[in-house]
């Protein structure tokens, strides 16, 4: 549970900082989100345009920070103060935690009228519900286990193709390093460390091992030889990053690949939104491939908005219109073309999408059937926020401190996984 009563001090701090806006006006829809980079901001602007077209006043409440941690803190403050936004960007198990607090609105009327149960894959629909009731609306599906590359850097280094295994990846990284360039662009923030780590675990151990270790948090899997190899591989990747990576935002890291300063980046397909926003052409200016060893698996991250209980009938109408707008085919297409993700609706026309997106859409369906579609732990889709945060901290400590042994890291991850 979120234990909202313990956040009273956060409310005082937020109020003194001037971050708690006044009560919303009738017809106004205040949306708390953390889409602040180029491709993301462009996507949010499309939703604003649709809502304004319906006669509503859009109140943008953007909180910077790609992983959403800062936004989550501000949201808690707002809810404790009795002044929640109309909608907030929340996802994964956190949706159910908020619903258990009794603060989320029931969206069943909209969901039934719009036939969400037939438009959404079951794994997605289930994530949007609490005790069988819709309390959130999904926006898109991101594939997390991607590697992005600059083809000119690969050509200069003599790398013929995107690596499919970690042996091939490290051989390519050695060539890029020898060419005087950065092999792996990385932003030293804990969620970026964790994003890379989960792709390594998936690539080294496969989907079943990933599920056992990072979704079920099985102690046997966490303390296995496969986890040992995963941590060793993860640490080796660190040796190909640049010394200035600490604290670097993910979009600035993507820019390093875009500008030809680095060869590869491990990042979800929101990175593609940055390439596209800069006018880059997939297959020509940048390359995409599943992270080494993960071609037949898919780690998903679903952006979604939970709707909070509001008393005003006008505000409730605005919420319902927002939910309908998010799921509309037109918005699903426009938004995902900007964001780099794929539509969450089934049977969407993908003709306007690039080859990276078409591959993602195909793999999403196929991995769902094969049982290798797994939730991203790094992006709050797999475990409780408390366990995720504890494991995330351990992974970053291991990444940043070479004195921490692999054996110690495994023990610490096992302990962190027990966090409630």
Short mmCIF file of C-alpha atoms in Angstrom, two decimals:
data_model
loop_
_atom_site.label_atom_id
_atom_site.label_comp_id
_atom_site.label_asym_id
_atom_site.label_seq_id
_atom_site.Cartn_x
_atom_site.Cartn_y
_atom_site.Cartn_z
CA UNK A 1 0.00 0.00 0.00
CA UNK A 2 1.04 3.61 -0.51
CA UNK A 3 0.34 4.63 3.13
CA UNK A 4 -0.71 8.13 2.09
CA UNK A 5 -0.94 9.37 5.68
CA UNK A 6 2.84 9.16 5.98
CA UNK A 7 3.23 11.73 3.21
CA UNK A 8 1.90 14.69 5.19
CA UNK A 9 5.34 16.25 5.42
CA UNK A 10 5.65 16.02 1.64
CA UNK A 11 2.48 18.07 1.32
CA UNK A 12 3.90 20.85 3.49
CA UNK A 13 7.11 20.89 1.47
CA UNK A 14 5.23 20.88 -1.83
CA UNK A 15 2.95 23.69 -0.68
CA UNK A 16 5.88 25.82 0.45
CA UNK A 17 7.51 25.25 -2.94
CA UNK A 18 4.36 26.40 -4.70
CA UNK A 19 3.80 23.11 -6.50
CA UNK A 20 0.16 22.56 -5.45
CA UNK A 21 -2.13 24.38 -7.88
CA UNK A 22 -5.57 25.66 -7.04
CA UNK A 23 -8.68 23.46 -7.27
CA UNK A 24 -9.51 22.72 -10.91
CA UNK A 25 -12.23 24.70 -12.68
CA UNK A 26 -15.25 23.15 -14.40
CA UNK A 27 -14.37 21.73 -17.80
CA UNK A 28 -10.68 21.75 -16.98
CA UNK A 29 -8.64 18.57 -17.25
CA UNK A 30 -5.35 18.67 -15.37
CA UNK A 31 -2.93 16.00 -16.52
CA UNK A 32 0.17 15.09 -14.53
CA UNK A 33 2.82 13.43 -16.70
CA UNK A 34 6.56 13.22 -17.26
CA UNK A 35 6.72 13.52 -21.04
CA UNK A 36 9.23 16.36 -21.31
CA UNK A 37 11.76 15.32 -23.98
CA UNK A 38 11.35 16.28 -27.64
CA UNK A 39 9.41 13.29 -28.95
CA UNK A 40 7.42 12.95 -25.73
CA UNK A 41 6.42 16.61 -25.52
CA UNK A 42 5.26 16.49 -29.13
CA UNK A 43 3.06 13.52 -28.26
CA UNK A 44 1.54 15.25 -25.22
CA UNK A 45 0.76 18.29 -27.38
CA UNK A 46 -1.38 16.09 -29.66
CA UNK A 47 -3.54 15.00 -26.72
CA UNK A 48 -3.89 18.60 -25.59
CA UNK A 49 -5.07 19.57 -29.08
CA UNK A 50 -7.76 16.86 -29.08
CA UNK A 51 -9.07 17.86 -25.65
CA UNK A 52 -9.19 21.54 -26.55
CA UNK A 53 -11.12 20.56 -29.68
CA UNK A 54 -13.72 18.97 -27.39
CA UNK A 55 -14.11 22.29 -25.55
CA UNK A 56 -12.07 21.41 -22.47
CA UNK A 57 -9.30 23.45 -20.84
CA UNK A 58 -6.08 21.42 -20.75
CA UNK A 59 -3.91 22.11 -17.73
CA UNK A 60 -0.48 20.65 -18.35
CA UNK A 61 1.31 19.46 -15.21
CA UNK A 62 4.61 18.13 -16.54
CA UNK A 63 7.23 16.94 -14.06
CA UNK A 64 10.68 16.37 -15.58
CA UNK A 65 12.45 13.06 -15.06
CA UNK A 66 12.37 10.24 -17.61
CA UNK A 67 11.77 7.49 -15.07
CA UNK A 68 8.78 9.22 -13.46
CA UNK A 69 10.09 9.11 -9.87
CA UNK A 70 9.76 12.88 -9.39
CA UNK A 71 6.23 12.83 -10.83
CA UNK A 72 5.24 10.04 -8.43
CA UNK A 73 6.42 12.09 -5.45
CA UNK A 74 4.48 15.16 -6.55
CA UNK A 75 1.37 13.05 -7.20
CA UNK A 76 1.42 11.64 -3.67
CA UNK A 77 1.59 15.17 -2.30
CA UNK A 78 -1.39 16.25 -4.37
CA UNK A 79 -3.54 13.29 -3.36
CA UNK A 80 -2.72 13.70 0.33
CA UNK A 81 -3.77 17.35 0.10
CA UNK A 82 -7.18 16.32 -1.23
CA UNK A 83 -6.46 17.97 -4.57
CA UNK A 84 -5.65 15.22 -7.09
CA UNK A 85 -5.20 15.95 -10.79
CA UNK A 86 -7.86 14.67 -13.20
CA UNK A 87 -5.41 12.18 -14.65
CA UNK A 88 -1.87 11.07 -13.84
CA UNK A 89 0.66 8.98 -15.69
CA UNK A 90 0.82 5.78 -13.62
CA UNK A 91 1.56 2.24 -14.71
CA UNK A 92 2.00 -1.36 -13.69
CA UNK A 93 1.38 -2.56 -10.12
CA UNK A 94 1.28 1.07 -8.92
CA UNK A 95 -2.15 1.35 -10.59
CA UNK A 96 -3.51 -1.34 -8.29
CA UNK A 97 -1.86 0.25 -5.26
CA UNK A 98 -3.54 3.58 -5.96
CA UNK A 99 -6.86 1.84 -6.61
CA UNK A 100 -6.61 0.04 -3.27
CA UNK A 101 -6.46 3.46 -1.59
CA UNK A 102 -9.92 4.20 -2.98
CA UNK A 103 -8.87 7.33 -4.87
CA UNK A 104 -9.28 6.18 -8.50
CA UNK A 105 -12.39 6.68 -10.62
CA UNK A 106 -14.28 3.73 -12.14
CA UNK A 107 -14.02 3.82 -15.95
CA UNK A 108 -16.25 0.83 -16.72
CA UNK A 109 -18.97 2.92 -18.38
CA UNK A 110 -16.49 4.32 -20.90
CA UNK A 111 -14.70 0.99 -21.31
CA UNK A 112 -17.96 -0.86 -22.05
CA UNK A 113 -19.22 1.78 -24.48
CA UNK A 114 -15.86 1.81 -26.30
CA UNK A 115 -15.45 -2.01 -26.14
CA UNK A 116 -12.00 -1.94 -24.54
CA UNK A 117 -12.12 -5.64 -23.66
CA UNK A 118 -12.15 -6.52 -27.35
CA UNK A 119 -9.74 -3.76 -28.42
CA UNK A 120 -6.98 -4.57 -25.92
CA UNK A 121 -4.78 -7.64 -25.46
CA UNK A 122 -5.79 -9.37 -22.21
CA UNK A 123 -2.38 -8.78 -20.62
CA UNK A 124 -2.88 -5.05 -21.16
CA UNK A 125 -6.53 -4.94 -20.09
CA UNK A 126 -5.73 -6.78 -16.87
CA UNK A 127 -3.04 -4.25 -15.99
CA UNK A 128 -5.59 -1.43 -16.31
CA UNK A 129 -8.09 -3.02 -13.91
CA UNK A 130 -8.53 -3.32 -10.16
CA UNK A 131 -10.85 -6.08 -8.96
CA UNK A 132 -12.26 -6.36 -12.47
CA UNK A 133 -12.95 -2.65 -12.90
CA UNK A 134 -11.10 -0.34 -15.30
CA UNK A 135 -9.36 2.44 -13.38
CA UNK A 136 -6.78 3.47 -16.01
CA UNK A 137 -6.52 3.81 -19.78
CA UNK A 138 -3.47 2.55 -21.74
CA UNK A 139 -1.77 4.80 -24.25
CA UNK A 140 0.77 2.60 -26.01
CA UNK A 141 3.14 -0.32 -25.86
CA UNK A 142 6.88 0.26 -25.63
CA UNK A 143 9.39 -2.48 -26.27
CA UNK A 144 12.23 -2.01 -23.81
CA UNK A 145 14.75 -4.58 -25.05
CA UNK A 146 16.12 -2.58 -27.98
CA UNK A 147 19.64 -1.57 -28.95
CA UNK A 148 20.07 1.53 -31.13
CA UNK A 149 23.08 2.24 -33.28
CA UNK A 150 24.63 4.81 -35.60
CA UNK A 151 25.37 3.09 -38.95
CA UNK A 152 28.18 5.51 -39.80
CA UNK A 153 29.96 4.70 -36.54
CA UNK A 154 29.60 0.97 -37.21
CA UNK A 155 30.89 1.43 -40.76
CA UNK A 156 33.87 3.48 -39.59
CA UNK A 157 34.72 0.80 -37.02
CA UNK A 158 34.33 -2.05 -39.50
CA UNK A 159 31.23 -3.56 -37.86
CA UNK A 160 29.20 -5.26 -40.59
CA UNK A 161 25.88 -5.86 -38.82
CA UNK A 162 23.94 -5.35 -35.62
CA UNK A 163 25.15 -7.92 -33.06
CA UNK A 164 22.79 -10.81 -32.22
CA UNK A 165 24.78 -12.27 -29.33
CA UNK A 166 26.89 -10.77 -26.55
CA UNK A 167 30.04 -12.27 -28.07
CA UNK A 168 29.23 -10.37 -31.27
CA UNK A 169 28.31 -7.26 -29.27
CA UNK A 170 31.61 -7.11 -27.37
CA UNK A 171 33.58 -7.80 -30.57
CA UNK A 172 31.79 -4.85 -32.19
CA UNK A 173 32.32 -2.68 -29.10
CA UNK A 174 36.06 -3.41 -29.20
CA UNK A 175 36.20 -2.24 -32.82
CA UNK A 176 34.32 0.98 -32.05
CA UNK A 177 36.59 1.67 -29.08
CA UNK A 178 39.64 1.05 -31.28
CA UNK A 179 38.26 3.59 -33.76
CA UNK A 180 38.44 6.23 -31.03
CA UNK A 181 34.70 6.47 -30.37
CA UNK A 182 32.46 5.60 -27.42
CA UNK A 183 31.13 2.07 -27.86
CA UNK A 184 28.13 2.33 -25.52
CA UNK A 185 26.26 5.55 -24.83
CA UNK A 186 24.84 5.37 -21.33
CA UNK A 187 23.22 7.75 -18.89
CA UNK A 188 24.30 6.98 -15.35
CA UNK A 189 20.89 7.17 -13.69
CA UNK A 190 19.50 4.21 -11.76
CA UNK A 191 16.57 3.58 -14.10
CA UNK A 192 18.90 3.61 -17.11
CA UNK A 193 21.26 1.17 -15.37
CA UNK A 194 18.27 -1.07 -14.64
CA UNK A 195 17.00 -0.83 -18.23
CA UNK A 196 20.32 -2.17 -19.48
CA UNK A 197 20.45 -4.80 -16.75
CA UNK A 198 17.04 -6.30 -17.50
CA UNK A 199 17.89 -6.61 -21.20
CA UNK A 200 21.09 -8.41 -20.25
CA UNK A 201 19.21 -10.82 -17.96
CA UNK A 202 16.70 -11.50 -20.74
CA UNK A 203 19.47 -12.04 -23.29
CA UNK A 204 21.63 -14.26 -21.10
CA UNK A 205 18.89 -16.30 -19.45
CA UNK A 206 15.86 -16.17 -21.76
CA UNK A 207 12.25 -15.23 -21.04
CA UNK A 208 11.53 -17.98 -18.49
CA UNK A 209 14.61 -17.14 -16.44
CA UNK A 210 13.80 -13.44 -16.67
CA UNK A 211 10.29 -14.14 -15.41
CA UNK A 212 11.53 -16.34 -12.56
CA UNK A 213 14.23 -13.90 -11.45
CA UNK A 214 12.77 -10.44 -12.10
CA UNK A 215 8.98 -10.96 -12.05
CA UNK A 216 8.43 -13.83 -9.60
CA UNK A 217 11.59 -12.81 -7.69
CA UNK A 218 12.46 -16.48 -7.12
CA UNK A 219 15.51 -16.71 -4.78
CA UNK A 220 16.80 -19.80 -6.64
CA UNK A 221 16.89 -17.89 -9.94
CA UNK A 222 18.41 -14.79 -8.36
CA UNK A 223 21.22 -16.85 -6.81
CA UNK A 224 21.84 -19.04 -9.87
CA UNK A 225 24.81 -19.36 -12.21
CA UNK A 226 22.68 -17.69 -14.90
CA UNK A 227 22.32 -14.56 -12.75
CA UNK A 228 26.07 -14.70 -12.10
CA UNK A 229 26.72 -14.66 -15.85
CA UNK A 230 24.17 -11.87 -16.30
CA UNK A 231 25.93 -9.66 -13.75
CA UNK A 232 29.34 -10.39 -15.29
CA UNK A 233 28.01 -9.42 -18.73
CA UNK A 234 26.37 -6.29 -17.32
CA UNK A 235 29.62 -5.19 -15.68
CA UNK A 236 31.55 -5.77 -18.92
CA UNK A 237 29.19 -3.39 -20.76
CA UNK A 238 30.13 -0.68 -18.24
CA UNK A 239 33.75 -0.85 -19.47
CA UNK A 240 32.63 0.45 -22.88
CA UNK A 241 30.88 3.59 -21.56
CA UNK A 242 32.45 7.02 -21.19
CA UNK A 243 33.59 8.55 -17.87
CA UNK A 244 31.14 11.46 -18.20
CA UNK A 245 28.04 9.26 -18.20
CA UNK A 246 27.08 9.81 -14.57
CA UNK A 247 23.75 11.63 -14.24
CA UNK A 248 23.28 12.08 -17.99
CA UNK A 249 19.64 12.18 -19.13
CA UNK A 250 18.54 9.44 -21.52
CA UNK A 251 17.68 11.79 -24.39
CA UNK A 252 21.14 13.38 -24.22
CA UNK A 253 22.54 9.86 -24.35
CA UNK A 254 20.46 9.14 -27.46
CA UNK A 255 21.86 12.35 -28.95
CA UNK A 256 25.38 10.92 -28.60
CA UNK A 257 24.41 8.08 -30.93
CA UNK A 258 22.54 10.47 -33.20
CA UNK A 259 25.58 12.76 -33.50
CA UNK A 260 28.02 9.92 -34.22
CA UNK A 261 29.85 10.22 -30.91
CA UNK A 262 28.83 6.71 -29.80
CA UNK A 263 27.94 3.42 -31.42
CA UNK A 264 25.24 1.74 -29.34
CA UNK A 265 22.59 2.57 -26.75
CA UNK A 266 20.46 0.15 -24.72
CA UNK A 267 17.09 1.89 -24.44
CA UNK A 268 13.38 1.37 -25.03
CA UNK A 269 11.77 2.55 -28.25
CA UNK A 270 11.03 6.01 -26.87
CA UNK A 271 14.61 6.63 -28.05
CA UNK A 272 13.28 6.30 -31.59
CA UNK A 273 10.96 9.22 -30.86
CA UNK A 274 14.07 11.38 -30.36
CA UNK A 275 15.61 10.24 -33.64
CA UNK A 276 12.37 10.93 -35.51
CA UNK A 277 11.87 14.32 -33.82
CA UNK A 278 15.33 15.25 -35.13
CA UNK A 279 14.34 14.28 -38.67
CA UNK A 280 16.41 11.09 -38.72
CA UNK A 281 15.37 8.19 -40.96
CA UNK A 282 15.33 4.62 -39.58
CA UNK A 283 17.58 2.24 -41.51
CA UNK A 284 19.56 5.16 -42.87
CA UNK A 285 20.48 7.46 -39.99
CA UNK A 286 19.97 4.97 -37.17
CA UNK A 287 19.55 1.23 -36.71
CA UNK A 288 17.36 -0.79 -34.35
CA UNK A 289 17.65 -4.39 -33.20
CA UNK A 290 16.51 -6.47 -30.26
CA UNK A 291 19.16 -6.50 -27.53
CA UNK A 292 21.62 -9.38 -27.94
CA UNK A 293 19.97 -12.74 -27.32
CA UNK A 294 16.44 -11.30 -27.08
CA UNK A 295 15.09 -11.46 -30.64
CA UNK A 296 12.37 -13.92 -29.59
CA UNK A 297 11.35 -12.09 -26.42
CA UNK A 298 9.69 -8.78 -25.61
CA UNK A 299 9.88 -6.70 -22.43
CA UNK A 300 6.92 -4.35 -22.42
CA UNK A 301 6.35 -0.96 -20.85
CA UNK A 302 2.84 0.43 -21.15
CA UNK A 303 2.23 4.13 -20.61
CA UNK A 304 -1.16 4.67 -19.03
CA UNK A 305 -3.25 7.29 -17.27
CA UNK A 306 -5.18 6.61 -14.10
CA UNK A 307 -8.20 8.83 -13.49
CA UNK A 308 -8.73 10.20 -10.00
CA UNK A 309 -12.11 10.66 -8.30
CA UNK A 310 -13.39 14.21 -8.80
CA UNK A 311 -16.67 15.69 -7.53
CA UNK A 312 -17.46 18.05 -10.41
CA UNK A 313 -19.69 16.59 -13.14
CA UNK A 314 -17.90 18.75 -15.71
CA UNK A 315 -14.55 17.43 -14.54
CA UNK A 316 -15.83 13.85 -14.75
CA UNK A 317 -17.08 14.50 -18.30
CA UNK A 318 -13.62 15.83 -19.20
CA UNK A 319 -12.03 12.69 -17.75
CA UNK A 320 -14.29 10.44 -19.81
CA UNK A 321 -13.57 12.44 -22.96
CA UNK A 322 -9.84 12.13 -22.22
CA UNK A 323 -10.15 8.35 -21.91
CA UNK A 324 -12.04 8.12 -25.22
CA UNK A 325 -9.49 10.39 -26.91
CA UNK A 326 -6.53 8.31 -25.72
CA UNK A 327 -7.99 5.12 -27.17
CA UNK A 328 -9.17 6.65 -30.45
CA UNK A 329 -7.48 5.24 -33.59
CA UNK A 330 -6.46 8.72 -34.75
CA UNK A 331 -4.66 9.54 -31.50
CA UNK A 332 -3.18 6.06 -31.21
CA UNK A 333 -1.62 6.49 -34.64
CA UNK A 334 -0.41 10.08 -34.25
CA UNK A 335 0.84 9.63 -30.70
CA UNK A 336 2.78 6.45 -31.35
CA UNK A 337 4.30 7.75 -34.57
CA UNK A 338 5.73 10.61 -32.47
CA UNK A 339 6.62 8.61 -29.37
CA UNK A 340 8.39 5.70 -31.06
CA UNK A 341 6.05 3.14 -29.49
CA UNK A 342 3.28 1.02 -31.04
CA UNK A 343 -0.50 1.34 -30.66
CA UNK A 344 -2.07 -0.50 -27.76
CA UNK A 345 -5.24 -1.17 -29.78
CA UNK A 346 -5.36 -4.46 -31.65
CA UNK A 347 -5.74 -4.57 -35.45
CA UNK A 348 -4.43 -1.04 -36.02
CA UNK A 349 -3.28 -0.06 -39.51
CA UNK A 350 0.54 0.01 -39.29
CA UNK A 351 1.16 1.24 -42.86
CA UNK A 352 2.45 4.65 -41.70
CA UNK A 353 4.86 3.14 -39.20
CA UNK A 354 8.54 2.43 -39.83
CA UNK A 355 10.19 -0.99 -39.93
CA UNK A 356 11.26 -0.81 -36.26
CA UNK A 357 7.63 -0.31 -35.20
CA UNK A 358 6.35 -2.99 -37.56
CA UNK A 359 8.86 -5.46 -36.12
CA UNK A 360 7.81 -4.47 -32.62
CA UNK A 361 4.10 -4.92 -33.39
CA UNK A 362 4.71 -8.34 -34.96
CA UNK A 363 6.91 -9.49 -32.09
CA UNK A 364 4.39 -8.22 -29.51
CA UNK A 365 1.71 -10.51 -30.90
CA UNK A 366 4.04 -13.48 -31.45
CA UNK A 367 5.70 -13.34 -28.02
CA UNK A 368 2.28 -13.07 -26.37
CA UNK A 369 1.35 -16.37 -28.02
CA UNK A 370 4.72 -17.99 -27.22
CA UNK A 371 4.80 -16.94 -23.57
CA UNK A 372 7.90 -14.77 -23.97
CA UNK A 373 6.08 -11.44 -23.56
CA UNK A 374 7.28 -10.23 -20.16
CA UNK A 375 6.78 -7.03 -18.15
CA UNK A 376 9.67 -4.61 -17.69
CA UNK A 377 10.81 -4.48 -14.08
CA UNK A 378 12.90 -1.39 -14.80
CA UNK A 379 9.81 0.48 -15.96
CA UNK A 380 7.45 -0.40 -13.13
CA UNK A 381 5.47 -3.11 -14.91
CA UNK A 382 6.54 -6.22 -12.99
CA UNK A 383 6.79 -5.93 -9.20
CA UNK A 384 5.75 -3.64 -6.35
CA UNK A 385 7.30 -0.15 -6.34
CA UNK A 386 9.09 -0.97 -3.07
CA UNK A 387 10.79 -4.11 -4.40
CA UNK A 388 11.57 -2.45 -7.71
CA UNK A 389 13.22 0.51 -6.00
CA UNK A 390 15.30 -1.69 -3.72
CA UNK A 391 16.57 -3.91 -6.56
CA UNK A 392 17.18 -0.86 -8.74
CA UNK A 393 19.43 0.62 -6.05
CA UNK A 394 21.46 -2.58 -5.76
CA UNK A 395 21.94 -2.81 -9.53
CA UNK A 396 23.20 0.77 -9.70
CA UNK A 397 25.53 0.25 -6.75
CA UNK A 398 27.01 -2.74 -8.56
CA UNK A 399 27.30 -0.74 -11.80
CA UNK A 400 29.07 2.15 -10.09
CA UNK A 401 31.37 0.27 -7.68
CA UNK A 402 33.74 -2.34 -9.09
CA UNK A 403 34.62 -3.40 -5.54
CA UNK A 404 31.18 -5.02 -5.14
CA UNK A 405 31.61 -8.64 -6.16
CA UNK A 406 29.11 -10.54 -8.26
CA UNK A 407 28.41 -12.84 -5.31
CA UNK A 408 27.69 -9.87 -3.05
CA UNK A 409 25.42 -8.32 -5.69
CA UNK A 410 23.41 -11.54 -5.93
CA UNK A 411 22.94 -11.61 -2.15
CA UNK A 412 21.88 -7.96 -2.13
CA UNK A 413 19.42 -8.45 -5.01
CA UNK A 414 17.92 -11.43 -3.20
CA UNK A 415 17.51 -9.35 -0.05
CA UNK A 416 16.06 -6.39 -1.98
CA UNK A 417 13.55 -8.68 -3.70
CA UNK A 418 12.01 -9.43 -0.31
CA UNK A 419 11.20 -5.74 0.25
CA UNK A 420 7.50 -5.13 0.87
#
